[in-house]
Short mmCIF file of C-alpha atoms and ligand atoms in Angstrom, two decimals:
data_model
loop_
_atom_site.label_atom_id
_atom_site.label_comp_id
_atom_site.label_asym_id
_atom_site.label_seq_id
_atom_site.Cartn_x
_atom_site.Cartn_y
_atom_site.Cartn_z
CA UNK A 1 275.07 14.97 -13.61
CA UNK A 2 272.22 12.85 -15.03
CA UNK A 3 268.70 14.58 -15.89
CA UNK A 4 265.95 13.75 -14.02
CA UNK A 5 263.37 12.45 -17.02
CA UNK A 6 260.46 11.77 -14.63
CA UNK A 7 257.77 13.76 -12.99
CA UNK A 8 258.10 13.84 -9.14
CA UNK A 9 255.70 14.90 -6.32
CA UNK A 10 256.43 14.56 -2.25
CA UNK A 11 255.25 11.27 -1.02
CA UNK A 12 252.83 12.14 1.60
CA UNK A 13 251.43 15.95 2.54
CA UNK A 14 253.54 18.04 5.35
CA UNK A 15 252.32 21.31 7.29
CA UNK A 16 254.37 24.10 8.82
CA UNK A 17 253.09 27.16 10.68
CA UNK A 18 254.95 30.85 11.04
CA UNK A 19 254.80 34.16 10.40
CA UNK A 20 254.64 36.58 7.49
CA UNK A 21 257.89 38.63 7.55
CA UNK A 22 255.66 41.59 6.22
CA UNK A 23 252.79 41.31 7.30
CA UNK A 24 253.42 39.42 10.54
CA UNK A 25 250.68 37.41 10.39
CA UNK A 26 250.31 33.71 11.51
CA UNK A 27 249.89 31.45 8.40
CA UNK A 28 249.40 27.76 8.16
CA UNK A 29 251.39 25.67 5.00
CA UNK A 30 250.07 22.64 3.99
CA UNK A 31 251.72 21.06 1.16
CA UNK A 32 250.00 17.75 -0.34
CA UNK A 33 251.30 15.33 -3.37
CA UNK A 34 249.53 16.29 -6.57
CA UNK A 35 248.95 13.74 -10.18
CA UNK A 36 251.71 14.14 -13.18
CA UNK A 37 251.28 17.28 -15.25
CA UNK A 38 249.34 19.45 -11.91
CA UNK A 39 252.57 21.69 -11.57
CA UNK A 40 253.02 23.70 -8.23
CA UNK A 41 250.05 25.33 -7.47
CA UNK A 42 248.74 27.94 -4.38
CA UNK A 43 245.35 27.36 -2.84
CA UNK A 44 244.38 29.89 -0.28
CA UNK A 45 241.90 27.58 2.27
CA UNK A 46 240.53 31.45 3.73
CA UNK A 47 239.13 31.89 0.30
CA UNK A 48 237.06 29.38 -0.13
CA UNK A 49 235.84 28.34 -3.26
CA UNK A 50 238.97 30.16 -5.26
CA UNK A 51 240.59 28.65 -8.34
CA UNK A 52 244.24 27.10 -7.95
CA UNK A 53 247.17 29.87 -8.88
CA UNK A 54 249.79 28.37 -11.07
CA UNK A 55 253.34 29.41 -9.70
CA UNK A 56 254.72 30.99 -13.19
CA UNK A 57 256.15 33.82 -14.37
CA UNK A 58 252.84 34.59 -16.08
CA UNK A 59 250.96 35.15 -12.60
CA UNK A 60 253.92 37.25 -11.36
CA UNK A 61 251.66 40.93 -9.81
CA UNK A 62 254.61 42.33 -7.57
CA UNK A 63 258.36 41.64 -6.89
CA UNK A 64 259.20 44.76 -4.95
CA UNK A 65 259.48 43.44 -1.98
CA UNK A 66 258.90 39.62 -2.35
CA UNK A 67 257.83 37.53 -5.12
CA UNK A 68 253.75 37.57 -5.08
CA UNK A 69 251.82 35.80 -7.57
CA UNK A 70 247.56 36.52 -8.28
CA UNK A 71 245.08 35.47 -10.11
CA UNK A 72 241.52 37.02 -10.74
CA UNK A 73 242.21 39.31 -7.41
CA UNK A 74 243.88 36.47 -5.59
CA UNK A 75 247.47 36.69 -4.64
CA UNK A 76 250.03 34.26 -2.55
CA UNK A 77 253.27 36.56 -1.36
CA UNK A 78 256.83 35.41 -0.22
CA UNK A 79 256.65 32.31 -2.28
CA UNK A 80 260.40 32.27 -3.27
CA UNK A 81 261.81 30.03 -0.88
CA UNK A 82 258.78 27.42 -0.96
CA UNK A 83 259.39 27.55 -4.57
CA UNK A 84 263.01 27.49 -4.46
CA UNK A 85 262.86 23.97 -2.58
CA UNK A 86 260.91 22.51 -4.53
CA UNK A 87 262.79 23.54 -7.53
CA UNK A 88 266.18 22.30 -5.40
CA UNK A 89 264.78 18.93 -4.86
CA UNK A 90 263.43 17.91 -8.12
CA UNK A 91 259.52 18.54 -6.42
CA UNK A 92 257.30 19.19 -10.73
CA UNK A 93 253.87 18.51 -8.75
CA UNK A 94 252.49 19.60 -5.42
CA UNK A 95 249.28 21.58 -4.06
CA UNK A 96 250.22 23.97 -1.43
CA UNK A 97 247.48 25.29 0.73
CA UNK A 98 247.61 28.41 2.71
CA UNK A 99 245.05 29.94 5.33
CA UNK A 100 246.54 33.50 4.61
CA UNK A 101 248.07 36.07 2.21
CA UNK A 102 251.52 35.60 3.33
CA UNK A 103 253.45 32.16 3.35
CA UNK A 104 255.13 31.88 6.77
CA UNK A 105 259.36 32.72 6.45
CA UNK A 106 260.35 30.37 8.99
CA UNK A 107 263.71 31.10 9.83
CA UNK A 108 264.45 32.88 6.89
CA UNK A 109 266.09 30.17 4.81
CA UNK A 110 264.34 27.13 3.15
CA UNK A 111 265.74 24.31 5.60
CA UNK A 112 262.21 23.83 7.22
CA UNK A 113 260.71 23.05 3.64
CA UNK A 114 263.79 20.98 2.84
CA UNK A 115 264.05 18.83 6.09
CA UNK A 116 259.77 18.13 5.90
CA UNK A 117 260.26 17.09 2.49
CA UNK A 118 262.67 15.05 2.93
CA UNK A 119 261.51 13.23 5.63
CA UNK A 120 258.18 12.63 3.81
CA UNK A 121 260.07 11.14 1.13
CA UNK A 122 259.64 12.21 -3.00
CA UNK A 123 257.61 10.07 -5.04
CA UNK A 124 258.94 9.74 -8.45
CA UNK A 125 255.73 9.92 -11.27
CA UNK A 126 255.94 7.91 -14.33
CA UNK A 127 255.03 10.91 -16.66
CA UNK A 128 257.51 12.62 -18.44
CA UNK A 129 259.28 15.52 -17.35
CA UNK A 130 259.84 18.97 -19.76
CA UNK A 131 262.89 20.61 -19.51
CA UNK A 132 263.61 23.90 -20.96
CA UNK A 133 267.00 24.17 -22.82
CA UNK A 134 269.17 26.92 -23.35
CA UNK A 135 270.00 26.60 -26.83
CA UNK A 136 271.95 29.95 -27.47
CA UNK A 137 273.08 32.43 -24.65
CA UNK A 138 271.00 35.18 -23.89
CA UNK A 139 272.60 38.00 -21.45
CA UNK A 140 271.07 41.11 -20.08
CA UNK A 141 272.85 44.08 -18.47
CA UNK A 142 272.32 47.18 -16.56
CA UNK A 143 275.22 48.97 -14.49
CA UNK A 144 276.98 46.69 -12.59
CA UNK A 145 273.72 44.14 -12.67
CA UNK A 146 273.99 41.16 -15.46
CA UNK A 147 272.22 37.67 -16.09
CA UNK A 148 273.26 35.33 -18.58
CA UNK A 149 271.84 32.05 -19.39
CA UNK A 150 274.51 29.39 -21.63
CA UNK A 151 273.85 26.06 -22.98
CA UNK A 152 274.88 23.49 -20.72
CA UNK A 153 274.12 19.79 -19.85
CA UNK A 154 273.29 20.15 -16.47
CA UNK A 155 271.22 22.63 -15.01
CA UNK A 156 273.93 25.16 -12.91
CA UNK A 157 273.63 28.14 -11.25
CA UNK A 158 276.68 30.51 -10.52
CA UNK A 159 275.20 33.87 -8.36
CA UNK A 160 277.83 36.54 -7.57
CA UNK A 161 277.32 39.20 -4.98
CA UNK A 162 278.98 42.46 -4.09
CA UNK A 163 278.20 44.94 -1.28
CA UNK A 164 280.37 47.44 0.10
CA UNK A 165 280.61 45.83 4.02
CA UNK A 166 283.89 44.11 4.94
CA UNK A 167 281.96 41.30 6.23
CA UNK A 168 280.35 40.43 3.13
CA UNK A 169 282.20 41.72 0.71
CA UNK A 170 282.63 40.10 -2.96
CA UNK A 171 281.23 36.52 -3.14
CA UNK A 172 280.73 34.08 -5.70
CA UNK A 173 278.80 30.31 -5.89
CA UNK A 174 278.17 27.44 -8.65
CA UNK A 175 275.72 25.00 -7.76
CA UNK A 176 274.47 22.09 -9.91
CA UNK A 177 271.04 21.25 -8.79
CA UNK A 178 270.91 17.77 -10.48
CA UNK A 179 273.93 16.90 -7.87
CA UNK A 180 271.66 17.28 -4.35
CA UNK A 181 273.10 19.75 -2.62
CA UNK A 182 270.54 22.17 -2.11
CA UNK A 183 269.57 20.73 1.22
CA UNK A 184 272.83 20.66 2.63
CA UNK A 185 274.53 23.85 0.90
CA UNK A 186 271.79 25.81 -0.03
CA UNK A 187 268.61 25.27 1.74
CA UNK A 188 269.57 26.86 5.55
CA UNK A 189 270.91 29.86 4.26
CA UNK A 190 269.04 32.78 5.61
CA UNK A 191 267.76 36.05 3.98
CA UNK A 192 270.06 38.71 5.70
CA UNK A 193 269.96 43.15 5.37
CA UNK A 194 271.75 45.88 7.30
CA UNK A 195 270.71 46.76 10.52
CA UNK A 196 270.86 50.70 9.32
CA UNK A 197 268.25 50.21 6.67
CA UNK A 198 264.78 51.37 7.70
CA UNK A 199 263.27 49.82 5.18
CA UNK A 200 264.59 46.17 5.91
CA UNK A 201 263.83 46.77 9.77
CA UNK A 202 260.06 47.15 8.55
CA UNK A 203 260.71 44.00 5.98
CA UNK A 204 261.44 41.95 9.56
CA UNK A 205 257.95 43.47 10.76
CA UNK A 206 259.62 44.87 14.02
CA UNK A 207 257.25 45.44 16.93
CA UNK A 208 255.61 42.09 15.23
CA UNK A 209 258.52 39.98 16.57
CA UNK A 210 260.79 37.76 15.12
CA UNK A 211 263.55 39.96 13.52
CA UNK A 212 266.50 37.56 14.75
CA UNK A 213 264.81 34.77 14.36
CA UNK A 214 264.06 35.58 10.52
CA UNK A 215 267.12 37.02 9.32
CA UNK A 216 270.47 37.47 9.51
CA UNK A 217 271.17 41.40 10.78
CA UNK A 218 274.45 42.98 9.54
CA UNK A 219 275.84 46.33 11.64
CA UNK A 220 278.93 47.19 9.83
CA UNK A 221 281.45 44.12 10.22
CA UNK A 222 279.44 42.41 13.25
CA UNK A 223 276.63 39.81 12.97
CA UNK A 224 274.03 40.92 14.93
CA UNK A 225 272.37 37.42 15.65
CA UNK A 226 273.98 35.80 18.80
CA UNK A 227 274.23 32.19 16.66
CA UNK A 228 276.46 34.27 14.03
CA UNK A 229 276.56 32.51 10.36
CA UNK A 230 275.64 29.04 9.26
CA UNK A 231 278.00 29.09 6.40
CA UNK A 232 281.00 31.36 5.88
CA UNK A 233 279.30 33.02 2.72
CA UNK A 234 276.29 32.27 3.79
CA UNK A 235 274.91 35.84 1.89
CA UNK A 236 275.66 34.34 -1.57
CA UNK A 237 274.11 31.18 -0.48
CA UNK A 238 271.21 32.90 0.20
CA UNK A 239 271.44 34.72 -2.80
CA UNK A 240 271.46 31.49 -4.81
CA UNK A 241 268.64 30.12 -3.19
CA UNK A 242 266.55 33.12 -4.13
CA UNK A 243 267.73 32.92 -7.84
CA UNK A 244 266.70 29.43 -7.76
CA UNK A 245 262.80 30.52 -6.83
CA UNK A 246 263.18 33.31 -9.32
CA UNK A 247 264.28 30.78 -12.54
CA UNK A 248 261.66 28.03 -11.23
CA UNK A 249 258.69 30.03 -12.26
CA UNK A 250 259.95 29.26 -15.71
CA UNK A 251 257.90 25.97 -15.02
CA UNK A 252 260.13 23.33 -15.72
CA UNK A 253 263.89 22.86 -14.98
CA UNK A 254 266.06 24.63 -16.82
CA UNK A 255 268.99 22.93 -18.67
CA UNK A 256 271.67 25.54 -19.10
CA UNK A 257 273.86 27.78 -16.81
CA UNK A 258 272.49 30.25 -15.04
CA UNK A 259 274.75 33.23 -14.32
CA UNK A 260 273.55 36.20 -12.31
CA UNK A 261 276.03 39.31 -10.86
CA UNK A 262 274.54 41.41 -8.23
CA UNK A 263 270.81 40.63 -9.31
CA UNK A 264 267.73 40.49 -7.85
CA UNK A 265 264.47 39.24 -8.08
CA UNK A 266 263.32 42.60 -9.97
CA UNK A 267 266.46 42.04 -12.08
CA UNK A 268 265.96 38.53 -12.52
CA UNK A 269 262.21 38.88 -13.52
CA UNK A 270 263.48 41.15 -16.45
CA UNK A 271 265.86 38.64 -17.88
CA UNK A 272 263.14 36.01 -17.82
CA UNK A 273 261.19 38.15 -19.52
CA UNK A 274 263.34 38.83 -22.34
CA UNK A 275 264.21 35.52 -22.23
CA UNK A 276 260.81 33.90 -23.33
CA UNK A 277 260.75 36.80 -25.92
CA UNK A 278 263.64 35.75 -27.45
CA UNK A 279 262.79 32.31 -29.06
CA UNK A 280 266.37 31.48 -30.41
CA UNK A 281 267.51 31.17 -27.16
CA UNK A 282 265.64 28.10 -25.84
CA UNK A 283 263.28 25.33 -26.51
CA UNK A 284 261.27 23.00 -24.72
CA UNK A 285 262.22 19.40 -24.78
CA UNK A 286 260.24 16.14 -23.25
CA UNK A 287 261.94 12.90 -23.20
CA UNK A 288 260.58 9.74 -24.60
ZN1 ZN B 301 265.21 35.19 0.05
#
């Protein structure tokens, strides 16, 4: 699939509101076109006053629950979907606004980002866009965890996941995000956990509402949620789409393969980190 070699930005600003699936509070998205080069950046509006936070690895604070990126005391949680999307749809430039800590989960997938976006329309800039390119592959294991990233001319991401639960399973997916399929394929699948682990209850911020509408809940080999599944393997889906959040705070696209087995975004964060470290393994290249 061809490259994008341009910049893009969304054509005109959207705004969702939710919920915080930790901290159940109400928060207020507004995401606005930005000018070539601006990058995705958080604004919290309830801080008035407060500088811009890049969304890159560098401004990483916490991933032990969700992705949360600070800067000089400032922090923006839960951005992994939001930045997944715009990863998904080709989005370099944008200037997201939030009235809170927390950005709202929706429904627990990225379909709400996806479908506003594309409504709106993407704008494409007449700057050059950077890609980084895996020049030598670079793996990382631990246990049963593994990442690898492989030279390729695309930019492709295979995620594998394995869980002991009959429902779920072993399941594998390749995506290549030049071809446009994140909206369809990608985008609506839904964060999911077992209904028999306290700590994920707590995650859905039970007693703050909203569990079933957030997530998908798995009790042995039954779907909880009334609706059941959107996709068959709609875990590994899921799974992918947080992978692709994970590998966009790289800050440019990526052109190689992306291979991940049973990772996370703790997992994940390591191999990135290992990655920039190891300079034979990629370079940065701008078209003409
Ligand atoms: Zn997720």
């Amino acid at each position: 699939m061809a490259i994008r070699t341009r910049q893009q930005t969304l054509a005109a600003p959207i705004t969702c509101t939710g919920i915080g699936v930790h901290s159940g509070k109400t928060a207020t998205l507004t995401l606005k076109p930005a000018p070539e080069n601006h990058g995705i950046r958080f604004f919290r509006t309830d801080l008035p006053g407060t500088q811009g936070i890049p969304a890159l690895f560098s401004r990483v604070v916490d991933t032990s629950l969700a992705t949360v990126i600070g800067e000089n005391g400032v922090i923006v949680s839960t951005i992994e979907h939001l930045m997944a999307t715009f990863a998904g749809m080709g989005i370099d430039n944008a200037r997201v606004e939030l009235d809170n800590y927390e950005m709202p989960i929706m429904d627990g997938s990225a379909a709400v980002f996806a479908k506003e976006i594309n409504a709106v329309g993407i704008l494409i800039q007449t700057a050059p866009r950077s890609h980084f390119v895996v020049t030598h592959p670079i793996e990382i294991a631990d246990g049963d965890k593994f990442v690898g990233a492989y030279p390729d001319d695309s930019f492709r991401i295979t995620c594998t996941i394995e869980f002991p639960n009959a429902l779920i399973g072993r399941q594998s997916i390749s995506i290549d995000l030049g071809d446009n399929q994140f909206i369809g394929e990608i985008a609506p699948a839904r964060t999911f956990g077992f209904l028999h682990e306290v700590a994920f209850m707590k995650q859905l911020g039970l007693g703050r509402g909203g569990s079933l509408e957030t997530a998908v809940v798995v009790d042995g080999d039954t779907i909880v949620n009334q609706e059941g599944l959107r996709f068959a393997d709609e875990f590994v889906r899921h799974k992918l789409l947080d992978c692709i959040g994970d590998f966009s705070l790289i800050g440019m696209p990526i052109r190689g393969h992306i291979k991940t087995v049973k990772s996370g975004h703790l997992f994940n964060h390591r191999f990135i980190t290992e990655f920039f470290k190891n300079r034979s393994s990629w370079e940065t290249m701008t078209p003409e």
